[in-house]
PDB file of C-alpha atoms and ligand atoms in Angstrom:
ATOM      1  CA  MET A1210       0.000   0.000   0.000  1.00 91.00           C
ATOM      2  CA  THR A1211       1.274   3.478  -0.823  1.00 98.00           C
ATOM      3  CA  LYS A1212       0.864   5.793   2.160  1.00 98.00           C
ATOM      4  CA  LEU A1213      -0.315   9.384   1.745  1.00 99.00           C
ATOM      5  CA  SER A1214       1.672  11.844   3.863  1.00 99.00           C
ATOM      6  CA  VAL A1215       0.054  15.291   3.772  1.00 99.00           C
ATOM      7  CA  ASN A1216       2.581  18.130   3.720  1.00 99.00           C
ATOM      8  CA  ILE A1217       1.044  20.977   5.756  1.00 99.00           C
ATOM      9  CA  ASN A1218       3.595  23.665   4.908  1.00 98.00           C
ATOM     10  CA  LYS A1219       1.011  25.757   3.054  1.00 98.00           C
ATOM     11  CA  ILE A1220      -1.361  25.710   5.983  1.00 98.00           C
ATOM     12  CA  ALA A1221       1.438  27.403   7.913  1.00 98.00           C
ATOM     13  CA  THR A1222       1.942  29.856   5.037  1.00 98.00           C
ATOM     14  CA  LEU A1223      -1.698  30.950   5.300  1.00 98.00           C
ATOM     15  CA  ARG A1224      -1.539  31.083   9.102  1.00 98.00           C
ATOM     16  CA  ASN A1225       1.616  33.203   9.114  1.00 98.00           C
ATOM     17  CA  SER A1226       0.148  35.683   6.626  1.00 98.00           C
ATOM     18  CA  ARG A1227      -1.965  37.215   9.420  1.00 97.00           C
ATOM     19  CA  GLY A1228       0.289  36.537  12.410  1.00 95.00           C
ATOM     20  CA  GLY A1229      -2.357  34.660  14.378  1.00 96.00           C
ATOM     21  CA  ASN A1230      -3.378  30.991  14.550  1.00 98.00           C
ATOM     22  CA  VAL A1231      -5.921  30.746  11.750  1.00 98.00           C
ATOM     23  CA  PRO A1232      -5.918  28.174  10.215  1.00 98.00           C
ATOM     24  CA  ASP A1233      -4.846  26.144  13.236  1.00 98.00           C
ATOM     25  CA  LEU A1234      -1.958  24.017  11.982  1.00 98.00           C
ATOM     26  CA  LEU A1235      -2.260  21.412  14.735  1.00 99.00           C
ATOM     27  CA  GLN A1236      -5.995  20.999  14.118  1.00 99.00           C
ATOM     28  CA  VAL A1237      -5.390  20.495  10.393  1.00 99.00           C
ATOM     29  CA  ALA A1238      -2.782  17.847  11.243  1.00 99.00           C
ATOM     30  CA  ARG A1239      -5.323  16.086  13.491  1.00 99.00           C
ATOM     31  CA  ASP A1240      -8.015  16.327  10.849  1.00 99.00           C
ATOM     32  CA  VAL A1241      -6.053  15.044   7.833  1.00 98.00           C
ATOM     33  CA  GLN A1242      -5.133  11.983   9.869  1.00 99.00           C
ATOM     34  CA  ARG A1243      -8.768  11.537  10.911  1.00 98.00           C
ATOM     35  CA  PHE A1244      -9.749  11.816   7.213  1.00 98.00           C
ATOM     36  CA  GLY A1245      -7.442   8.903   6.410  1.00 98.00           C
ATOM     37  CA  ALA A1246      -3.971  10.284   5.659  1.00 98.00           C
ATOM     38  CA  GLN A1247      -1.314   7.835   6.841  1.00 98.00           C
ATOM     39  CA  GLY A1248       1.273  10.533   7.598  1.00 99.00           C
ATOM     40  CA  VAL A1249       2.015  14.215   8.105  1.00 99.00           C
ATOM     41  CA  THR A1250       5.009  15.919   6.503  1.00 99.00           C
ATOM     42  CA  ILE A1251       6.587  19.269   7.316  1.00 99.00           C
ATOM     43  CA  HIS A1252       9.562  21.055   5.830  1.00 98.00           C
ATOM     44  CA  PRO A1253      10.844  23.648   8.317  1.00 98.00           C
ATOM     45  CA  ARG A1254      13.123  25.992   6.375  1.00 97.00           C
ATOM     46  CA  PRO A1255      15.821  28.128   8.039  1.00 96.00           C
ATOM     47  CA  ASP A1256      13.802  31.315   7.515  1.00 96.00           C
ATOM     48  CA  GLU A1257      10.685  29.665   9.018  1.00 97.00           C
ATOM     49  CA  ARG A1258       8.664  31.164   6.134  1.00 97.00           C
ATOM     50  CA  HIS A1259       5.920  28.654   6.855  1.00 98.00           C
ATOM     51  CA  ILE A1260       6.613  25.801   9.323  1.00 98.00           C
ATOM     52  CA  ARG A1261       8.281  27.107  12.457  1.00 98.00           C
ATOM     53  CA  TYR A1262      10.643  25.003  14.540  1.00 98.00           C
ATOM     54  CA  GLN A1263       8.127  25.231  17.402  1.00 98.00           C
ATOM     55  CA  ASP A1264       5.471  23.731  15.079  1.00 98.00           C
ATOM     56  CA  ALA A1265       7.702  20.695  14.658  1.00 99.00           C
ATOM     57  CA  ARG A1266       7.872  20.300  18.441  1.00 98.00           C
ATOM     58  CA  ASP A1267       4.125  20.840  18.914  1.00 99.00           C
ATOM     59  CA  LEU A1268       3.279  18.257  16.260  1.00 99.00           C
ATOM     60  CA  VAL A1269       5.082  15.472  18.143  1.00 98.00           C
ATOM     61  CA  ASN A1270       2.009  14.955  20.352  1.00 98.00           C
ATOM     62  CA  VAL A1271      -0.423  15.436  17.455  1.00 98.00           C
ATOM     63  CA  VAL A1272       0.898  13.136  14.746  1.00 99.00           C
ATOM     64  CA  TYR A1273      -0.032   9.542  15.572  1.00 98.00           C
ATOM     65  CA  THR A1274       0.409   8.199  12.049  1.00 98.00           C
ATOM     66  CA  GLU A1275       3.838   8.686  10.406  1.00 98.00           C
ATOM     67  CA  TYR A1276       5.679  11.923  11.131  1.00 99.00           C
ATOM     68  CA  ASN A1277       8.057  12.984   8.362  1.00 99.00           C
ATOM     69  CA  ILE A1278      10.323  16.005   8.775  1.00 99.00           C
ATOM     70  CA  GLU A1279      12.083  17.203   5.631  1.00 98.00           C
ATOM     71  CA  GLY A1280      14.948  19.626   5.305  1.00 98.00           C
ATOM     72  CA  ASN A1281      18.557  20.474   4.636  1.00 97.00           C
ATOM     73  CA  PRO A1282      20.668  18.952   7.453  1.00 97.00           C
ATOM     74  CA  VAL A1283      22.120  22.187   8.794  1.00 97.00           C
ATOM     75  CA  ASP A1284      22.915  22.161  12.522  1.00 97.00           C
ATOM     76  CA  ASP A1285      19.595  23.648  13.682  1.00 97.00           C
ATOM     77  CA  PHE A1286      17.680  21.140  11.561  1.00 98.00           C
ATOM     78  CA  MET A1287      19.774  18.240  12.864  1.00 98.00           C
ATOM     79  CA  ASN A1288      19.131  19.281  16.458  1.00 98.00           C
ATOM     80  CA  LEU A1289      15.391  19.718  15.825  1.00 98.00           C
ATOM     81  CA  VAL A1290      15.057  16.235  14.335  1.00 98.00           C
ATOM     82  CA  LEU A1291      17.055  14.617  17.138  1.00 98.00           C
ATOM     83  CA  GLU A1292      14.911  16.508  19.677  1.00 98.00           C
ATOM     84  CA  THR A1293      11.552  15.592  18.110  1.00 98.00           C
ATOM     85  CA  ASN A1294      12.461  12.050  17.018  1.00 98.00           C
ATOM     86  CA  PRO A1295       9.985  11.723  14.087  1.00 99.00           C
ATOM     87  CA  THR A1296       9.150   8.490  12.282  1.00 99.00           C
ATOM     88  CA  GLN A1297      11.213   9.616   9.316  1.00 99.00           C
ATOM     89  CA  VAL A1298      13.638  12.347   8.333  1.00 99.00           C
ATOM     90  CA  THR A1299      13.979  13.236   4.656  1.00 98.00           C
ATOM     91  CA  LEU A1300      17.200  15.038   3.744  1.00 98.00           C
ATOM     92  CA  VAL A1301      16.832  17.664   1.027  1.00 98.00           C
ATOM     93  CA  PRO A1302      19.754  19.706  -0.423  1.00 98.00           C
ATOM     94  CA  ASP A1303      17.858  22.996  -0.448  1.00 93.00           C
ATOM     95  CA  ALA A1304      19.666  26.302  -0.575  1.00 93.00           C
ATOM     96  CA  VAL A1305      18.615  28.639   2.234  1.00 90.00           C
ATOM     97  CA  ASP A1306      16.995  31.054  -0.230  1.00 92.00           C
ATOM     98  CA  ALA A1307      15.395  28.426  -2.477  1.00 93.00           C
ATOM     99  CA  LEU A1308      11.790  29.234  -3.385  1.00 94.00           C
ATOM    100  CA  THR A1309      11.088  25.516  -3.009  1.00 95.00           C
ATOM    101  CA  SER A1310      12.951  22.250  -3.316  1.00 94.00           C
ATOM    102  CA  ASN A1311      14.518  22.174  -6.756  1.00 94.00           C
ATOM    103  CA  ALA A1312      17.096  19.362  -6.874  1.00 95.00           C
ATOM    104  CA  GLY A1313      18.022  16.001  -5.481  1.00 98.00           C
ATOM    105  CA  TRP A1314      21.279  15.164  -3.701  1.00 98.00           C
ATOM    106  CA  ASP A1315      24.513  14.390  -5.493  1.00 98.00           C
ATOM    107  CA  THR A1316      24.886  11.198  -3.486  1.00 98.00           C
ATOM    108  CA  ILE A1317      28.344  10.514  -4.920  1.00 98.00           C
ATOM    109  CA  LYS A1318      29.865  13.915  -4.209  1.00 98.00           C
ATOM    110  CA  HIS A1319      28.258  14.094  -0.738  1.00 98.00           C
ATOM    111  CA  LYS A1320      28.486  10.404   0.191  1.00 98.00           C
ATOM    112  CA  GLY A1321      30.719  10.877   3.239  1.00 98.00           C
ATOM    113  CA  PHE A1322      28.629  13.752   4.615  1.00 98.00           C
ATOM    114  CA  LEU A1323      25.369  11.889   4.103  1.00 98.00           C
ATOM    115  CA  LYS A1324      26.715   8.620   5.555  1.00 98.00           C
ATOM    116  CA  GLU A1325      27.659  10.344   8.800  1.00 98.00           C
ATOM    117  CA  ILE A1326      24.343  12.155   9.199  1.00 98.00           C
ATOM    118  CA  ILE A1327      22.262   9.142   8.264  1.00 98.00           C
ATOM    119  CA  GLN A1328      24.115   6.984  10.748  1.00 98.00           C
ATOM    120  CA  GLU A1329      23.376   9.496  13.510  1.00 98.00           C
ATOM    121  CA  PHE A1330      19.650   9.493  12.778  1.00 98.00           C
ATOM    122  CA  LYS A1331      19.508   5.710  12.377  1.00 98.00           C
ATOM    123  CA  SER A1332      21.226   5.264  15.738  1.00 98.00           C
ATOM    124  CA  LYS A1333      18.219   7.065  17.262  1.00 98.00           C
ATOM    125  CA  GLY A1334      15.750   4.807  15.472  1.00 98.00           C
ATOM    126  CA  ILE A1335      14.688   7.457  12.944  1.00 99.00           C
ATOM    127  CA  ARG A1336      13.991   6.131   9.441  1.00 98.00           C
ATOM    128  CA  THR A1337      16.103   7.993   6.870  1.00 99.00           C
ATOM    129  CA  SER A1338      15.199   9.062   3.349  1.00 99.00           C
ATOM    130  CA  ILE A1339      17.140  11.191   0.873  1.00 98.00           C
ATOM    131  CA  PHE A1340      15.690  13.349  -1.855  1.00 98.00           C
ATOM    132  CA  VAL A1341      17.094  12.300  -5.228  1.00 98.00           C
ATOM    133  CA  ASP A1342      16.581  12.763  -8.929  1.00 98.00           C
ATOM    134  CA  PRO A1343      15.728   9.592 -10.909  1.00 98.00           C
ATOM    135  CA  VAL A1344      19.330   9.087 -12.025  1.00 98.00           C
ATOM    136  CA  LEU A1345      20.707   5.541 -11.680  1.00 98.00           C
ATOM    137  CA  SER A1346      24.134   6.624 -10.415  1.00 98.00           C
ATOM    138  CA  MET A1347      22.438   8.747  -7.750  1.00 98.00           C
ATOM    139  CA  ILE A1348      20.313   5.781  -6.678  1.00 98.00           C
ATOM    140  CA  GLU A1349      23.448   3.636  -6.383  1.00 98.00           C
ATOM    141  CA  GLY A1350      25.074   6.452  -4.402  1.00 98.00           C
ATOM    142  CA  ALA A1351      22.039   6.631  -2.140  1.00 98.00           C
ATOM    143  CA  LYS A1352      22.502   2.969  -1.257  1.00 98.00           C
ATOM    144  CA  GLU A1353      26.121   3.679  -0.348  1.00 98.00           C
ATOM    145  CA  THR A1354      25.013   6.348   2.140  1.00 98.00           C
ATOM    146  CA  GLY A1355      23.130   3.771   4.212  1.00 98.00           C
ATOM    147  CA  ALA A1356      19.773   5.499   3.763  1.00 98.00           C
ATOM    148  CA  ASP A1357      16.686   3.389   4.376  1.00 99.00           C
ATOM    149  CA  ARG A1358      14.766   5.020   1.537  1.00 98.00           C
ATOM    150  CA  ILE A1359      14.977   7.450  -1.339  1.00 99.00           C
ATOM    151  CA  GLU A1360      12.416  10.106  -2.107  1.00 98.00           C
ATOM    152  CA  LEU A1361      12.126  10.523  -5.862  1.00 98.00           C
ATOM    153  CA  TYR A1362      11.945  14.216  -6.769  1.00 98.00           C
ATOM    154  CA  THR A1363       8.893  14.243  -9.034  1.00 98.00           C
ATOM    155  CA  GLU A1364       8.767  17.789 -10.399  1.00 98.00           C
ATOM    156  CA  GLU A1365      10.017  16.796 -13.864  1.00 98.00           C
ATOM    157  CA  TYR A1366       7.532  13.940 -14.015  1.00 98.00           C
ATOM    158  CA  ALA A1367       4.740  16.381 -13.162  1.00 98.00           C
ATOM    159  CA  VAL A1368       5.880  18.854 -15.815  1.00 98.00           C
ATOM    160  CA  GLN A1369       6.098  16.218 -18.539  1.00 98.00           C
ATOM    161  CA  TYR A1370       2.769  14.660 -17.563  1.00 98.00           C
ATOM    162  CA  SER A1371       1.097  18.064 -17.737  1.00 98.00           C
ATOM    163  CA  LEU A1372       2.449  18.387 -21.303  1.00 98.00           C
ATOM    164  CA  GLY A1373       0.924  15.034 -22.222  1.00 98.00           C
ATOM    165  CA  ASN A1374       4.265  13.243 -22.262  1.00 98.00           C
ATOM    166  CA  GLU A1375       3.663   9.974 -20.370  1.00 98.00           C
ATOM    167  CA  ARG A1376       7.222   8.882 -21.231  1.00 98.00           C
ATOM    168  CA  GLY A1377       8.352  11.277 -18.494  1.00 98.00           C
ATOM    169  CA  ILE A1378       7.703   8.369 -16.130  1.00 98.00           C
ATOM    170  CA  GLU A1379      10.405   6.185 -17.706  1.00 98.00           C
ATOM    171  CA  SER A1380      13.385   7.433 -15.704  1.00 98.00           C
ATOM    172  CA  TYR A1381      11.357   7.045 -12.517  1.00 98.00           C
ATOM    173  CA  VAL A1382      10.461   3.443 -13.365  1.00 98.00           C
ATOM    174  CA  GLU A1383      14.105   2.618 -14.102  1.00 98.00           C
ATOM    175  CA  ALA A1384      15.223   4.275 -10.863  1.00 98.00           C
ATOM    176  CA  SER A1385      12.569   2.403  -8.897  1.00 98.00           C
ATOM    177  CA  VAL A1386      13.511  -0.984 -10.372  1.00 98.00           C
ATOM    178  CA  LEU A1387      17.112  -0.344  -9.330  1.00 98.00           C
ATOM    179  CA  ALA A1388      16.083   0.884  -5.871  1.00 98.00           C
ATOM    180  CA  ASN A1389      14.056  -2.277  -5.339  1.00 98.00           C
ATOM    181  CA  GLU A1390      17.022  -4.398  -6.413  1.00 98.00           C
ATOM    182  CA  LEU A1391      19.261  -2.541  -3.949  1.00 98.00           C
ATOM    183  CA  GLY A1392      16.794  -2.888  -1.089  1.00 98.00           C
ATOM    184  CA  LEU A1393      16.049   0.836  -0.897  1.00 98.00           C
ATOM    185  CA  GLY A1394      12.501   1.849   0.039  1.00 99.00           C
ATOM    186  CA  ILE A1395      10.808   4.225  -2.402  1.00 99.00           C
ATOM    187  CA  ASN A1396       9.056   7.464  -1.455  1.00 99.00           C
ATOM    188  CA  ALA A1397       8.159  10.240  -3.888  1.00 99.00           C
ATOM    189  CA  GLY A1398       7.124  13.865  -3.812  1.00 98.00           C
ATOM    190  CA  HIS A1399       7.029  17.373  -5.227  1.00 98.00           C
ATOM    191  CA  ASP A1400       4.258  18.648  -7.522  1.00 98.00           C
ATOM    192  CA  LEU A1401       2.260  15.444  -7.329  1.00 98.00           C
ATOM    193  CA  SER A1402      -1.453  16.177  -7.759  1.00 99.00           C
ATOM    194  CA  LEU A1403      -4.896  14.637  -8.258  1.00 99.00           C
ATOM    195  CA  ASN A1404      -4.226  14.831 -11.988  1.00 98.00           C
ATOM    196  CA  ASN A1405      -0.907  12.953 -12.074  1.00 98.00           C
ATOM    197  CA  ILE A1406      -0.863  10.721  -9.006  1.00 98.00           C
ATOM    198  CA  GLU A1407      -2.695   7.695 -10.425  1.00 98.00           C
ATOM    199  CA  PHE A1408      -0.405   7.242 -13.446  1.00 98.00           C
ATOM    200  CA  PHE A1409       2.656   7.619 -11.220  1.00 98.00           C
ATOM    201  CA  LYS A1410       1.412   5.162  -8.609  1.00 98.00           C
ATOM    202  CA  ASN A1411       0.423   2.591 -11.244  1.00 98.00           C
ATOM    203  CA  ASN A1412       3.877   2.624 -12.835  1.00 98.00           C
ATOM    204  CA  ILE A1413       6.215   2.688  -9.838  1.00 98.00           C
ATOM    205  CA  PRO A1414       6.860  -0.737  -8.276  1.00 96.00           C
ATOM    206  CA  ASN A1415       6.639  -0.876  -4.473  1.00 98.00           C
ATOM    207  CA  LEU A1416       5.996   2.847  -3.938  1.00 98.00           C
ATOM    208  CA  LEU A1417       5.789   3.119  -0.139  1.00 98.00           C
ATOM    209  CA  GLU A1418       4.870   6.776   0.450  1.00 98.00           C
ATOM    210  CA  VAL A1419       3.977   9.957  -1.378  1.00 99.00           C
ATOM    211  CA  SER A1420       4.201  13.305   0.375  1.00 99.00           C
ATOM    212  CA  ILE A1421       1.899  15.871  -1.155  1.00 99.00           C
ATOM    213  CA  GLY A1422       1.238  19.431  -0.068  1.00 98.00           C
ATOM    214  CA  HIS A1423       1.085  22.311  -2.509  1.00 98.00           C
ATOM    215  CA  ALA A1424      -1.423  20.828  -4.962  1.00 98.00           C
ATOM    216  CA  LEU A1425      -3.431  19.084  -2.240  1.00 99.00           C
ATOM    217  CA  ILE A1426      -3.994  22.325  -0.338  1.00 98.00           C
ATOM    218  CA  ALA A1427      -4.820  24.215  -3.537  1.00 98.00           C
ATOM    219  CA  GLU A1428      -7.262  21.510  -4.643  1.00 98.00           C
ATOM    220  CA  SER A1429      -8.857  21.616  -1.201  1.00 98.00           C
ATOM    221  CA  LEU A1430      -9.822  25.251  -1.735  1.00 98.00           C
ATOM    222  CA  TYR A1431     -12.343  24.021  -4.322  1.00 98.00           C
ATOM    223  CA  LEU A1432     -13.106  20.443  -3.269  1.00 98.00           C
ATOM    224  CA  GLY A1433     -12.681  20.437   0.514  1.00 98.00           C
ATOM    225  CA  ILE A1434      -9.718  18.888   2.326  1.00 98.00           C
ATOM    226  CA  GLU A1435     -11.552  15.795   3.616  1.00 98.00           C
ATOM    227  CA  ASN A1436     -12.788  15.056   0.117  1.00 98.00           C
ATOM    228  CA  VAL A1437      -9.352  15.645  -1.443  1.00 99.00           C
ATOM    229  CA  VAL A1438      -7.534  13.431   1.072  1.00 99.00           C
ATOM    230  CA  ASN A1439      -9.954  10.636   0.262  1.00 98.00           C
ATOM    231  CA  MET A1440      -9.641  11.252  -3.485  1.00 98.00           C
ATOM    232  CA  TYR A1441      -5.874  10.732  -3.232  1.00 98.00           C
ATOM    233  CA  ILE A1442      -6.322   7.589  -1.159  1.00 98.00           C
ATOM    234  CA  ARG A1443      -8.826   6.155  -3.635  1.00 98.00           C
ATOM    235  CA  LYS A1444      -6.567   6.945  -6.586  1.00 98.00           C
ATOM    236  CA  MET A1445      -3.721   5.010  -4.935  1.00 97.00           C
ATOM    237  CA  GLN A1446      -5.695   1.900  -3.997  1.00 94.00           C
TER     238      GLN A1446
HETATM  239  C1  DXP B 432      11.093  18.234  -0.586  1.00 69.08           C
HETATM  240  C2  DXP B 432       9.860  18.724  -1.188  1.00 69.08           C
HETATM  241  O1  DXP B 432       9.646  18.632  -2.374  1.00 69.08           O
HETATM  242  C3  DXP B 432       8.854  19.438  -0.365  1.00 69.08           C
HETATM  243  O2  DXP B 432       9.141  19.432   0.986  1.00 69.08           O
HETATM  244  C4  DXP B 432       8.799  20.851  -0.842  1.00 69.08           C
HETATM  245  O3  DXP B 432      10.092  21.362  -0.715  1.00 69.08           O
HETATM  246  C5  DXP B 432       7.831  21.677  -0.099  1.00 69.08           C
HETATM  247  O4  DXP B 432       8.466  22.850   0.325  1.00 69.08           O
HETATM  248  P1  DXP B 432       7.668  24.223   0.172  1.00 69.08           P
HETATM  249  O5  DXP B 432       6.287  23.969   0.751  1.00 69.08           O
HETATM  250  O6  DXP B 432       8.483  25.219   0.951  1.00 69.08           O
HETATM  251  O7  DXP B 432       7.603  24.515  -1.309  1.00 69.08           O
HETATM  252  N1  LIG B 433       8.369  15.814  -0.309  1.00 69.08           N
HETATM  253  C1  LIG B 433       7.372  16.489  -1.098  1.00 69.08           C
HETATM  254  C2  LIG B 433       6.421  17.198  -0.193  1.00 69.08           C
HETATM  255  O1  LIG B 433       6.467  17.019   1.014  1.00 69.08           O
HETATM  256  C3  LIG B 433       5.385  18.059  -0.762  1.00 69.08           C
HETATM  257  O2  LIG B 433       5.783  18.626  -1.983  1.00 69.08           O
HETATM  258  P1  LIG B 433       4.643  19.483  -2.726  1.00 69.08           P
HETATM  259  O3  LIG B 433       3.464  18.568  -2.914  1.00 69.08           O
HETATM  260  O4  LIG B 433       4.308  20.643  -1.822  1.00 69.08           O
HETATM  261  O5  LIG B 433       5.257  19.912  -4.047  1.00 69.08           O
END
């Protein structure tokens, strides 16, 4: 079964825009789990533009499904993850000023760095995932880092699918076949949506988790968040 982990970054974006607590991030986290989501994802960035570090702490007692914290492993992020002890940490090579995540790790160039960090998280019982492009050498490098899983960076898939090019899935299928052979778990995320999720899910062998936020929250403005969560779950059955 492919688990849906709802990324609630954009709930925090809306909340922060007025400085108060509307929408209530913790209540949305409770509700998406009640609606059937099997996980909650956050991506606290150094500038705390949406998710604040305190949100990550507050969510520890709210998330009873799978808690996934994503981010660039700078010292503050490392300390936050070790303090909150989530189900999973997903390492993302984001620049501090990046508008959003826009690249996977070079798992060959950064193998030593990643190995050390991953070992530290694993020693605390935290499942580790690294954000990668669907490039075979990067998948092989990911295995060398000792990561439990990869998260396939799906922006390019989403772009190609939106242009009607279903062949955009091919590199992701090849990467997934290799990951399965290497014993790496497969997660995926970035720009997945109600429009493209079914084709992706049906073509990726042993896809364990998708983390979806931006499109899901936007779609919920029209269709309602409970309805949208269940639409994703039905499309992945
Ligand atoms: C790694 C990934 O693709 C998501 O975490 C994405 O970075 C969401 O971040 P924003 O919500 O800041 O765009
Ligand atoms: N890891 C991807 C994620 O958490 C959400 O990405 P997006 O759906 O906001 O593009």
